[in-house]
Amino acid sequence: MMFILIKSLEVVEINNEYRHLRLQIDSLAVFAAVKHDSVIKAICRLLDALADDEPAETTVNLYSQVVEGLYPVSANLGKYISKLVIEDENFYIKDVASGQEVDAHIERAVRNELSVLQNVALLNSEEIVKAIGFNDFLPQWISGNVDIVDDFHENIRNIKKKGYGIFAKFNFFRVENGKIKPVAHPDYQTLDQLFGYERERDLIMRNTQAILNGNGSNMLLYGDAGTGKSSTIKAVAAHYAPEGLRMVEVKKTQLYQIPSIMEELSANPLKFILFIDDLSFTGNDDNFSALKATLEGSISGTGDNVTIYATTNRRHLVKETFKDRAGDELHLSDTIQETMSLAARFGLTITFQKPDKDEYLNIVRSLAVEYGIDMDDKELFQKAEAHAIRKNGRSPRTAKQFIELLKIGI
């Protein structure tokens, strides 16, 4: 009889612990968004059921919902919650990142809430399974193995490199309906997958490193199609992502949104490249004036942490006709100077010319090695030259297309 009484007291105590943790989760204010995560919500439902000593028919289903949400991301509950905390884009992390002073009451709340989330991370699936009382297999998770408080403050110390919110999770972004959206699966090559144009690439890397140091220039990459302008920018952006660089692609039709984008990014501790691909304008294009004002002269300008990288196939960015030159404009030279001035407003212009024969074949040979193609150089070069003729000229893109076709036997 005494054993049964002790057993009952132990169950009551455990149930009260579950109820207390559930209430602590409800109390989250700074990290309030964490409460709406699907796994955390499933944990709350499970804690409620355990606290109320619900039957196994209910708790087994609720338990499986926790695992169902957790497993696709990680089998480690501690790491899952630590990731939630670091990626949470709350007012506190924004204030800290921008260097604002935080009220002592808020600091105290943050310390308490991190402690609560640490307790959630320590939830032991084996103990929960015992509490459920289901005598069959239930999938379990790893608990502990993380220090939520230490991880959070470590991220704060390195926030200029690691970022916060979506910028801690992703490196590449696009603009959609006026909002910055992450690109979950960006298409880019690494630097060691690019061949040729070492001098041009070195200039881009040096300027990008200068951006990270706080004094880089807006940059225009001009040259023939297929020479690797866009590929190089994306590869460099990926290379410097661990150093705190992020890239936001802006389409030509979105140029008028650049001031608001820069305003949104201005307080962020990271560095950003606004990437505009294949930039060109017609003479009466409103986007021309918008970009010109952004690069120089606008009251908004470009922020200290935002730099514009653009690629173009047109040296002066503006499509001109002979009619434009011989029109009825009274001050024609002024108009021509205005159209040419946009390119001049980029601090650095790098030219990508089509490779000559030797450089083209060097690129072909390097790609063949990378793709594991074993072929005599003479035969390889003959086929590569023939492919270039069919594709209207030599370029890194032509070389890569040739090697890819060769790899699959076409």
Short mmCIF file of C-alpha atoms in Angstrom, two decimals:
data_model
loop_
_atom_site.label_atom_id
_atom_site.label_comp_id
_atom_site.label_asym_id
_atom_site.label_seq_id
_atom_site.Cartn_x
_atom_site.Cartn_y
_atom_site.Cartn_z
CA MET A 1 0.00 0.00 0.00
CA MET A 2 2.85 2.35 0.89
CA PHE A 3 4.56 1.56 -2.45
CA ILE A 4 1.41 2.45 -4.37
CA LEU A 5 1.15 5.74 -2.47
CA ILE A 6 4.78 6.65 -3.21
CA LYS A 7 4.31 5.70 -6.84
CA SER A 8 1.28 7.96 -7.06
CA LEU A 9 3.16 10.88 -5.52
CA GLU A 10 5.97 10.44 -8.05
CA VAL A 11 3.47 10.48 -10.91
CA VAL A 12 1.83 13.62 -9.54
CA GLU A 13 5.20 15.34 -9.24
CA ILE A 14 6.17 14.43 -12.80
CA ASN A 15 2.79 15.60 -14.10
CA ASN A 16 3.24 18.91 -12.28
CA GLU A 17 6.67 19.33 -13.90
CA TYR A 18 5.11 18.87 -17.33
CA ARG A 19 2.36 21.36 -16.46
CA HIS A 20 4.90 23.90 -15.19
CA LEU A 21 7.03 23.63 -18.34
CA ARG A 22 3.92 24.05 -20.47
CA LEU A 23 3.06 27.28 -18.61
CA GLN A 24 6.64 28.50 -18.98
CA ILE A 25 6.40 28.07 -22.74
CA ASP A 26 3.18 30.09 -22.68
CA SER A 27 5.02 32.88 -20.84
CA LEU A 28 7.53 33.48 -23.67
CA ALA A 29 7.35 37.12 -24.78
CA VAL A 30 10.68 38.04 -26.39
CA PHE A 31 10.83 34.68 -28.16
CA ALA A 32 7.05 34.59 -28.63
CA ALA A 33 7.38 33.49 -32.26
CA VAL A 34 8.95 30.22 -31.11
CA LYS A 35 5.59 29.26 -29.57
CA HIS A 36 4.08 29.11 -33.05
CA ASP A 37 6.60 26.60 -34.42
CA SER A 38 4.85 23.35 -35.34
CA VAL A 39 7.13 21.14 -33.21
CA ILE A 40 6.85 23.43 -30.17
CA LYS A 41 3.06 23.47 -30.55
CA ALA A 42 3.06 19.66 -30.72
CA ILE A 43 5.22 19.53 -27.58
CA CYS A 44 2.75 21.82 -25.80
CA ARG A 45 -0.17 19.56 -26.69
CA LEU A 46 1.80 16.56 -25.46
CA LEU A 47 2.72 18.30 -22.19
CA ASP A 48 -0.94 19.16 -21.62
CA ALA A 49 -1.95 15.54 -22.11
CA LEU A 50 0.82 14.27 -19.82
CA ALA A 51 -0.03 16.82 -17.12
CA ASP A 52 -3.69 15.73 -17.23
CA ASP A 53 -2.71 12.05 -17.24
CA GLU A 54 -4.52 11.42 -20.52
CA PRO A 55 -4.77 7.77 -21.68
CA ALA A 56 -2.20 6.24 -24.04
CA GLU A 57 -4.68 6.44 -26.93
CA THR A 58 -4.29 10.21 -26.77
CA THR A 59 -0.66 10.66 -25.72
CA VAL A 60 0.80 8.20 -28.24
CA ASN A 61 -0.77 10.18 -31.08
CA LEU A 62 0.45 13.50 -29.66
CA TYR A 63 3.92 12.07 -29.08
CA SER A 64 4.10 10.88 -32.69
CA GLN A 65 3.17 14.39 -33.86
CA VAL A 66 6.27 15.75 -32.12
CA VAL A 67 8.49 13.18 -33.81
CA GLU A 68 6.73 13.70 -37.15
CA GLY A 69 7.65 17.38 -37.13
CA LEU A 70 11.12 16.90 -35.66
CA TYR A 71 12.61 14.08 -37.73
CA PRO A 72 12.59 15.80 -41.18
CA VAL A 73 14.79 18.52 -39.68
CA SER A 74 16.82 16.70 -37.03
CA ALA A 75 16.55 13.83 -34.58
CA ASN A 76 18.18 16.12 -32.00
CA LEU A 77 15.58 18.18 -30.14
CA GLY A 78 18.26 20.35 -28.53
CA LYS A 79 19.80 21.34 -31.87
CA TYR A 80 16.35 21.94 -33.32
CA ILE A 81 15.43 24.38 -30.55
CA SER A 82 18.84 26.07 -30.61
CA LYS A 83 18.34 26.69 -34.34
CA LEU A 84 14.89 28.15 -33.66
CA VAL A 85 16.33 30.55 -31.11
CA ILE A 86 19.23 31.71 -33.29
CA GLU A 87 17.02 32.21 -36.35
CA ASP A 88 14.27 34.03 -34.44
CA GLU A 89 13.99 37.58 -35.78
CA ASN A 90 12.67 39.31 -32.67
CA PHE A 91 12.92 42.93 -31.52
CA TYR A 92 15.65 42.14 -28.99
CA ILE A 93 18.09 40.69 -31.51
CA LYS A 94 17.42 43.60 -33.89
CA ASP A 95 18.13 46.15 -31.16
CA VAL A 96 21.32 44.38 -30.09
CA ALA A 97 22.48 44.04 -33.70
CA SER A 98 21.97 47.74 -34.37
CA GLY A 99 23.84 48.71 -31.18
CA GLN A 100 20.83 50.06 -29.29
CA GLU A 101 20.73 49.96 -25.50
CA VAL A 102 18.32 47.34 -24.15
CA ASP A 103 16.26 47.85 -20.98
CA ALA A 104 17.35 45.78 -17.97
CA HIS A 105 13.85 44.27 -17.65
CA ILE A 106 14.10 42.94 -21.20
CA GLU A 107 17.58 41.55 -20.56
CA ARG A 108 16.23 39.71 -17.53
CA ALA A 109 13.32 38.34 -19.57
CA VAL A 110 15.72 37.10 -22.23
CA ARG A 111 17.82 35.24 -19.68
CA ASN A 112 14.72 33.59 -18.21
CA GLU A 113 13.28 32.64 -21.58
CA LEU A 114 16.54 31.10 -22.75
CA SER A 115 16.51 29.02 -19.59
CA VAL A 116 12.95 27.87 -20.36
CA LEU A 117 13.93 26.88 -23.89
CA GLN A 118 16.92 25.02 -22.48
CA ASN A 119 14.51 22.99 -20.34
CA VAL A 120 12.43 22.19 -23.42
CA ALA A 121 15.60 21.06 -25.19
CA LEU A 122 16.29 18.71 -22.27
CA LEU A 123 12.95 16.90 -22.60
CA ASN A 124 13.85 13.23 -22.53
CA SER A 125 11.88 11.07 -24.96
CA GLU A 126 12.68 7.88 -23.04
CA GLU A 127 11.16 9.31 -19.85
CA ILE A 128 8.12 10.54 -21.77
CA VAL A 129 7.59 7.11 -23.29
CA LYS A 130 7.66 5.63 -19.77
CA ALA A 131 5.13 8.22 -18.62
CA ILE A 132 2.87 7.34 -21.55
CA GLY A 133 2.97 3.70 -20.51
CA PHE A 134 2.91 2.29 -24.04
CA ASN A 135 4.61 -1.11 -24.11
CA ASP A 136 5.53 -1.11 -27.78
CA PHE A 137 8.05 0.71 -29.96
CA LEU A 138 7.93 4.50 -30.15
CA PRO A 139 10.57 6.49 -32.07
CA GLN A 140 12.73 8.63 -29.83
CA TRP A 141 14.83 11.76 -30.16
CA ILE A 142 18.15 13.01 -28.82
CA SER A 143 17.84 15.52 -26.00
CA GLY A 144 20.43 17.81 -24.42
CA ASN A 145 23.89 18.04 -26.00
CA VAL A 146 23.41 21.78 -26.50
CA ASP A 147 23.66 24.90 -24.38
CA ILE A 148 20.93 27.22 -25.64
CA VAL A 149 22.21 30.18 -23.59
CA ASP A 150 25.81 29.77 -24.73
CA ASP A 151 24.80 29.20 -28.38
CA PHE A 152 22.66 32.34 -28.36
CA HIS A 153 25.34 34.57 -26.89
CA GLU A 154 27.97 33.06 -29.17
CA ASN A 155 25.80 34.06 -32.12
CA ILE A 156 25.45 37.57 -30.65
CA ARG A 157 29.23 37.87 -30.44
CA ASN A 158 29.57 36.82 -34.09
CA ILE A 159 26.44 38.46 -35.41
CA LYS A 160 28.35 40.46 -38.04
CA LYS A 161 29.23 37.16 -39.68
CA LYS A 162 26.35 34.87 -38.74
CA GLY A 163 23.44 37.30 -38.85
CA TYR A 164 19.99 36.63 -37.44
CA GLY A 165 16.55 35.58 -38.66
CA ILE A 166 16.37 34.48 -42.29
CA PHE A 167 19.83 35.95 -42.86
CA ALA A 168 21.28 33.42 -40.42
CA LYS A 169 19.62 30.59 -42.32
CA PHE A 170 20.13 31.60 -45.97
CA ASN A 171 22.82 33.35 -48.02
CA PHE A 172 20.97 34.17 -51.25
CA PHE A 173 17.77 36.19 -51.59
CA ARG A 174 15.42 37.68 -54.17
CA VAL A 175 12.83 40.45 -54.11
CA GLU A 176 9.22 39.33 -54.37
CA ASN A 177 6.26 41.70 -54.01
CA GLY A 178 8.53 44.25 -52.40
CA LYS A 179 9.78 41.81 -49.77
CA ILE A 180 13.16 40.11 -49.42
CA LYS A 181 12.63 36.36 -49.73
CA PRO A 182 15.24 33.61 -49.25
CA VAL A 183 16.37 31.35 -52.08
CA ALA A 184 16.42 27.92 -50.49
CA HIS A 185 18.30 26.19 -53.31
CA PRO A 186 20.51 28.76 -55.10
CA ASP A 187 22.16 27.84 -58.38
CA TYR A 188 25.83 28.75 -58.25
CA GLN A 189 29.28 27.37 -58.92
CA THR A 190 32.12 27.45 -56.43
CA LEU A 191 35.26 29.43 -57.20
CA ASP A 192 37.27 26.30 -57.95
CA GLN A 193 34.71 25.37 -60.61
CA LEU A 194 35.43 28.56 -62.55
CA PHE A 195 38.29 28.56 -65.04
CA GLY A 196 40.01 31.43 -66.81
CA TYR A 197 39.60 35.16 -66.07
CA GLU A 198 41.86 34.96 -63.01
CA ARG A 199 42.74 38.66 -63.19
CA GLU A 200 39.09 39.71 -63.38
CA ARG A 201 38.11 37.35 -60.58
CA ASP A 202 40.91 38.65 -58.38
CA LEU A 203 39.64 42.23 -58.80
CA ILE A 204 36.11 41.16 -57.85
CA MET A 205 37.36 39.29 -54.79
CA ARG A 206 39.50 42.21 -53.67
CA ASN A 207 36.58 44.60 -53.98
CA THR A 208 34.30 42.17 -52.14
CA GLN A 209 36.82 41.81 -49.34
CA ALA A 210 36.93 45.60 -49.17
CA ILE A 211 33.12 45.60 -48.79
CA LEU A 212 33.46 43.34 -45.77
CA ASN A 213 36.05 45.79 -44.41
CA GLY A 214 33.62 48.67 -44.95
CA ASN A 215 35.02 50.45 -48.01
CA GLY A 216 34.15 48.57 -51.21
CA SER A 217 32.78 50.08 -54.44
CA ASN A 218 29.70 49.57 -56.54
CA MET A 219 30.81 47.38 -59.43
CA LEU A 220 29.79 46.90 -63.06
CA LEU A 221 30.83 43.77 -64.96
CA TYR A 222 30.72 44.39 -68.68
CA GLY A 223 31.40 41.91 -71.45
CA ASP A 224 30.21 39.36 -73.97
CA ALA A 225 27.47 36.89 -73.12
CA GLY A 226 28.63 33.60 -71.65
CA THR A 227 31.92 34.89 -70.28
CA GLY A 228 31.01 34.11 -66.68
CA LYS A 229 30.09 37.52 -65.25
CA SER A 230 27.06 36.36 -63.28
CA SER A 231 28.65 33.03 -62.35
CA THR A 232 31.66 34.81 -60.90
CA ILE A 233 29.58 37.19 -58.76
CA LYS A 234 27.50 34.33 -57.35
CA ALA A 235 30.61 32.22 -56.67
CA VAL A 236 32.31 35.11 -54.87
CA ALA A 237 29.16 35.82 -52.83
CA ALA A 238 28.99 32.17 -51.73
CA HIS A 239 32.71 32.18 -50.92
CA TYR A 240 32.40 35.17 -48.57
CA ALA A 241 29.07 34.15 -47.00
CA PRO A 242 30.81 32.75 -43.88
CA GLU A 243 32.42 36.18 -43.46
CA GLY A 244 29.02 37.90 -43.25
CA LEU A 245 28.15 38.59 -46.90
CA ARG A 246 24.66 38.05 -48.33
CA MET A 247 23.37 38.57 -51.88
CA VAL A 248 19.96 39.93 -52.87
CA GLU A 249 19.01 39.67 -56.54
CA VAL A 250 17.05 42.64 -57.86
CA LYS A 251 15.46 42.48 -61.30
CA LYS A 252 15.58 45.46 -63.62
CA THR A 253 11.85 46.06 -63.18
CA GLN A 254 12.39 46.27 -59.41
CA LEU A 255 15.05 48.98 -59.40
CA TYR A 256 12.62 51.56 -58.04
CA GLN A 257 12.35 49.40 -54.91
CA ILE A 258 16.08 49.65 -54.12
CA PRO A 259 15.73 52.61 -51.68
CA SER A 260 13.18 50.71 -49.57
CA ILE A 261 15.30 47.54 -49.71
CA MET A 262 18.35 49.46 -48.50
CA GLU A 263 16.29 51.07 -45.74
CA GLU A 264 15.24 47.61 -44.58
CA LEU A 265 18.85 46.37 -44.60
CA SER A 266 20.48 49.49 -43.17
CA ALA A 267 20.42 48.37 -39.51
CA ASN A 268 21.46 44.81 -40.29
CA PRO A 269 25.01 43.95 -39.12
CA LEU A 270 25.73 41.90 -42.26
CA LYS A 271 27.04 43.17 -45.60
CA PHE A 272 24.84 42.91 -48.69
CA ILE A 273 25.35 42.83 -52.43
CA LEU A 274 22.36 43.94 -54.48
CA PHE A 275 22.86 41.93 -57.67
CA ILE A 276 21.36 43.21 -60.94
CA ASP A 277 21.89 40.81 -63.84
CA ASP A 278 21.90 41.71 -67.54
CA LEU A 279 21.32 45.40 -66.94
CA SER A 280 20.32 47.62 -69.87
CA PHE A 281 17.86 50.43 -70.55
CA THR A 282 15.98 52.12 -73.34
CA GLY A 283 16.34 55.86 -73.62
CA ASN A 284 13.08 56.70 -71.85
CA ASP A 285 13.27 54.03 -69.15
CA ASP A 286 12.21 55.32 -65.71
CA ASN A 287 14.39 52.65 -64.09
CA PHE A 288 17.43 54.42 -65.58
CA SER A 289 16.80 57.52 -63.49
CA ALA A 290 15.97 55.45 -60.42
CA LEU A 291 19.27 53.57 -60.48
CA LYS A 292 21.24 56.69 -61.34
CA ALA A 293 19.80 58.50 -58.31
CA THR A 294 20.58 55.51 -56.10
CA LEU A 295 24.20 55.27 -57.16
CA GLU A 296 24.88 58.94 -56.63
CA GLY A 297 22.92 61.99 -55.69
CA SER A 298 19.82 60.55 -54.02
CA ILE A 299 19.14 61.49 -50.41
CA SER A 300 18.82 57.77 -49.64
CA GLY A 301 21.95 56.67 -51.51
CA THR A 302 23.46 53.28 -50.82
CA GLY A 303 23.90 52.31 -47.19
CA ASP A 304 27.24 51.56 -45.61
CA ASN A 305 26.42 47.85 -45.63
CA VAL A 306 24.87 47.65 -49.12
CA THR A 307 26.76 47.59 -52.44
CA ILE A 308 25.44 47.18 -55.97
CA TYR A 309 26.96 44.64 -58.37
CA ALA A 310 25.58 44.64 -61.91
CA THR A 311 26.34 42.80 -65.15
CA THR A 312 25.68 44.03 -68.65
CA ASN A 313 26.44 43.29 -72.28
CA ARG A 314 26.26 47.03 -73.11
CA ARG A 315 29.22 49.23 -72.26
CA HIS A 316 27.09 52.28 -71.46
CA LEU A 317 24.01 50.32 -70.33
CA VAL A 318 21.62 52.25 -72.61
CA LYS A 319 20.33 50.94 -75.92
CA GLU A 320 20.94 53.60 -78.55
CA THR A 321 19.92 53.94 -82.21
CA PHE A 322 21.14 56.23 -84.97
CA LYS A 323 17.80 57.98 -84.62
CA ASP A 324 18.72 58.83 -81.03
CA ARG A 325 21.96 60.43 -82.24
CA ALA A 326 20.33 62.38 -85.08
CA GLY A 327 17.07 63.30 -83.38
CA ASP A 328 15.61 66.75 -82.81
CA GLU A 329 17.14 67.21 -79.35
CA LEU A 330 18.46 70.76 -79.05
CA HIS A 331 21.23 69.87 -76.59
CA LEU A 332 22.14 66.46 -77.98
CA SER A 333 25.57 66.29 -76.36
CA ASP A 334 24.00 66.78 -72.91
CA THR A 335 21.60 63.90 -73.54
CA ILE A 336 24.40 61.63 -74.71
CA GLN A 337 26.48 62.52 -71.66
CA GLU A 338 23.54 61.71 -69.40
CA THR A 339 23.07 58.26 -70.91
CA MET A 340 26.78 57.53 -70.54
CA SER A 341 26.98 58.85 -66.98
CA LEU A 342 25.24 55.87 -65.37
CA ALA A 343 28.07 53.46 -66.15
CA ALA A 344 30.54 56.05 -64.85
CA ARG A 345 28.76 56.09 -61.49
CA PHE A 346 29.92 52.57 -60.72
CA GLY A 347 33.16 52.87 -58.79
CA LEU A 348 34.69 49.84 -60.49
CA THR A 349 34.12 48.50 -64.01
CA ILE A 350 35.57 45.13 -65.00
CA THR A 351 35.54 43.90 -68.59
CA PHE A 352 35.03 40.24 -69.49
CA GLN A 353 36.12 39.70 -73.09
CA LYS A 354 35.60 36.50 -75.04
CA PRO A 355 38.62 34.22 -74.60
CA ASP A 356 41.10 33.73 -77.38
CA LYS A 357 41.76 30.23 -78.73
CA ASP A 358 44.44 29.28 -76.20
CA GLU A 359 42.45 30.48 -73.21
CA TYR A 360 39.30 28.77 -74.48
CA LEU A 361 41.11 25.46 -74.87
CA ASN A 362 42.68 25.81 -71.41
CA ILE A 363 39.16 26.20 -70.00
CA VAL A 364 38.04 23.13 -71.95
CA ARG A 365 40.97 21.08 -70.63
CA SER A 366 40.33 22.14 -67.02
CA LEU A 367 36.64 21.30 -67.29
CA ALA A 368 37.47 17.92 -68.83
CA VAL A 369 39.64 17.09 -65.82
CA GLU A 370 36.89 18.20 -63.43
CA TYR A 371 34.28 16.09 -65.21
CA GLY A 372 36.58 13.06 -65.40
CA ILE A 373 36.79 12.95 -69.19
CA ASP A 374 39.85 11.04 -70.44
CA MET A 375 40.53 12.07 -74.02
CA ASP A 376 43.58 12.94 -76.03
CA ASP A 377 44.09 16.72 -76.12
CA LYS A 378 44.20 16.84 -79.90
CA GLU A 379 40.85 15.12 -80.27
CA LEU A 380 39.37 17.08 -77.37
CA PHE A 381 40.46 20.41 -78.82
CA GLN A 382 39.22 19.59 -82.33
CA LYS A 383 35.77 18.74 -80.99
CA ALA A 384 35.76 21.80 -78.73
CA GLU A 385 36.60 24.13 -81.62
CA ALA A 386 33.92 22.55 -83.79
CA HIS A 387 31.38 23.02 -81.00
CA ALA A 388 32.41 26.68 -80.61
CA ILE A 389 31.85 27.27 -84.33
CA ARG A 390 28.38 25.73 -84.12
CA LYS A 391 27.61 27.82 -81.00
CA ASN A 392 28.72 31.10 -82.56
CA GLY A 393 31.97 31.64 -80.73
CA ARG A 394 34.26 30.71 -77.85
CA SER A 395 33.23 31.41 -74.28
CA PRO A 396 33.35 29.69 -70.87
CA ARG A 397 29.66 28.89 -71.26
CA THR A 398 30.31 27.25 -74.64
CA ALA A 399 33.18 25.25 -73.10
CA LYS A 400 31.02 24.02 -70.24
CA GLN A 401 28.14 23.08 -72.54
CA PHE A 402 30.57 21.15 -74.73
CA ILE A 403 32.03 19.20 -71.80
CA GLU A 404 28.59 18.43 -70.36
CA LEU A 405 27.44 17.04 -73.72
CA LEU A 406 30.67 15.07 -74.03
CA LYS A 407 30.12 13.61 -70.55
CA ILE A 408 26.74 12.18 -71.49
CA GLY A 409 27.99 10.95 -74.86
CA ILE A 410 26.32 13.44 -77.17
#
